[in-house]
mmCIF file of C-alpha atoms in Angstrom:
data_model
loop_
_atom_site.group_PDB
_atom_site.id
_atom_site.type_symbol
_atom_site.label_atom_id
_atom_site.label_comp_id
_atom_site.label_asym_id
_atom_site.label_seq_id
_atom_site.Cartn_x
_atom_site.Cartn_y
_atom_site.Cartn_z
ATOM 1 C CA UNK A 238 0.003 0.006 -0.001
ATOM 2 C CA UNK A 239 2.808 2.414 0.817
ATOM 3 C CA UNK A 240 4.473 1.683 -2.520
ATOM 4 C CA UNK A 241 1.192 2.406 -4.366
ATOM 5 C CA UNK A 242 0.749 5.745 -2.547
ATOM 6 C CA UNK A 243 4.300 6.759 -3.375
ATOM 7 C CA UNK A 244 3.791 5.733 -6.996
ATOM 8 C CA UNK A 245 0.559 7.716 -7.336
ATOM 9 C CA UNK A 246 2.142 10.747 -5.723
ATOM 10 C CA UNK A 247 5.138 10.570 -8.058
ATOM 11 C CA UNK A 248 3.009 10.305 -11.226
ATOM 12 C CA UNK A 249 0.197 12.773 -10.445
ATOM 13 C CA UNK A 250 0.945 16.270 -11.639
ATOM 14 C CA UNK A 251 -1.276 19.347 -11.373
ATOM 15 C CA UNK A 252 -2.148 21.283 -14.520
ATOM 16 C CA UNK A 253 -0.192 24.535 -14.571
ATOM 17 C CA UNK A 254 -1.964 25.722 -17.714
ATOM 18 C CA UNK A 255 -4.202 28.679 -18.211
ATOM 19 C CA UNK A 256 -7.680 28.146 -19.622
ATOM 20 C CA UNK A 257 -8.614 30.245 -22.640
ATOM 21 C CA UNK A 258 -11.666 32.433 -22.139
ATOM 22 C CA UNK A 259 -13.679 35.074 -24.016
ATOM 23 C CA UNK A 260 -15.477 37.627 -21.828
ATOM 24 C CA UNK A 261 -18.071 39.975 -23.294
ATOM 25 C CA UNK A 262 -21.081 42.042 -22.209
ATOM 26 C CA UNK A 263 -22.092 43.535 -18.852
ATOM 27 C CA UNK A 264 -24.441 42.427 -16.127
ATOM 28 C CA UNK A 265 -24.852 39.269 -14.097
ATOM 29 C CA UNK A 266 -22.329 36.570 -15.129
ATOM 30 C CA UNK A 267 -23.199 33.552 -17.271
ATOM 31 C CA UNK A 268 -20.557 30.888 -17.939
ATOM 32 C CA UNK A 269 -20.765 28.854 -21.160
ATOM 33 C CA UNK A 270 -18.580 25.764 -21.131
ATOM 34 C CA UNK A 271 -18.835 23.392 -24.066
ATOM 35 C CA UNK A 272 -18.519 19.665 -23.619
ATOM 36 C CA UNK A 273 -16.998 16.886 -25.689
ATOM 37 C CA UNK A 274 -15.155 18.118 -28.794
ATOM 38 C CA UNK A 275 -17.047 21.434 -28.998
ATOM 39 C CA UNK A 276 -15.010 24.599 -28.623
ATOM 40 C CA UNK A 277 -15.898 28.019 -27.213
ATOM 41 C CA UNK A 278 -16.721 29.317 -30.704
ATOM 42 C CA UNK A 279 -19.718 26.958 -30.706
ATOM 43 C CA UNK A 280 -21.465 29.393 -28.385
ATOM 44 C CA UNK A 281 -20.833 32.527 -30.431
ATOM 45 C CA UNK A 282 -24.484 33.096 -31.383
ATOM 46 C CA UNK A 283 -25.947 32.405 -27.885
ATOM 47 C CA UNK A 284 -23.195 34.558 -26.371
ATOM 48 C CA UNK A 285 -24.037 37.451 -28.686
ATOM 49 C CA UNK A 286 -27.694 37.237 -27.672
ATOM 50 C CA UNK A 287 -26.918 37.002 -23.945
ATOM 51 C CA UNK A 288 -24.223 39.693 -23.867
ATOM 52 C CA UNK A 289 -26.742 42.538 -24.149
ATOM 53 C CA UNK A 290 -27.934 41.846 -20.579
ATOM 54 C CA UNK A 291 -25.272 39.561 -19.086
ATOM 55 C CA UNK A 292 -21.502 39.232 -18.676
ATOM 56 C CA UNK A 293 -20.911 36.142 -20.841
ATOM 57 C CA UNK A 294 -17.813 34.064 -20.131
ATOM 58 C CA UNK A 295 -17.000 31.381 -22.718
ATOM 59 C CA UNK A 296 -14.309 28.952 -21.650
ATOM 60 C CA UNK A 297 -12.310 26.451 -23.728
ATOM 61 C CA UNK A 298 -12.071 22.885 -22.345
ATOM 62 C CA UNK A 299 -8.498 21.619 -21.948
ATOM 63 C CA UNK A 300 -9.169 18.618 -24.228
ATOM 64 C CA UNK A 301 -9.984 21.021 -27.097
ATOM 65 C CA UNK A 302 -7.402 23.665 -26.254
ATOM 66 C CA UNK A 303 -4.448 21.282 -26.200
ATOM 67 C CA UNK A 304 -5.635 18.787 -28.845
#
């Protein structure tokens, strides 16, 4: 068990990367985060509609950003 814990600790690394984001509009915040293979550009039309009354934050998932 001790060996396993040391092995997991030696192979687990935190992500020191910065997530890409697009922020537009003003008002109460709304976060749009796509899933799967979709990117943050997938929400460009909903973001444009929401940005007139909300602060829209679109974020890029790491699996798309670093693919």
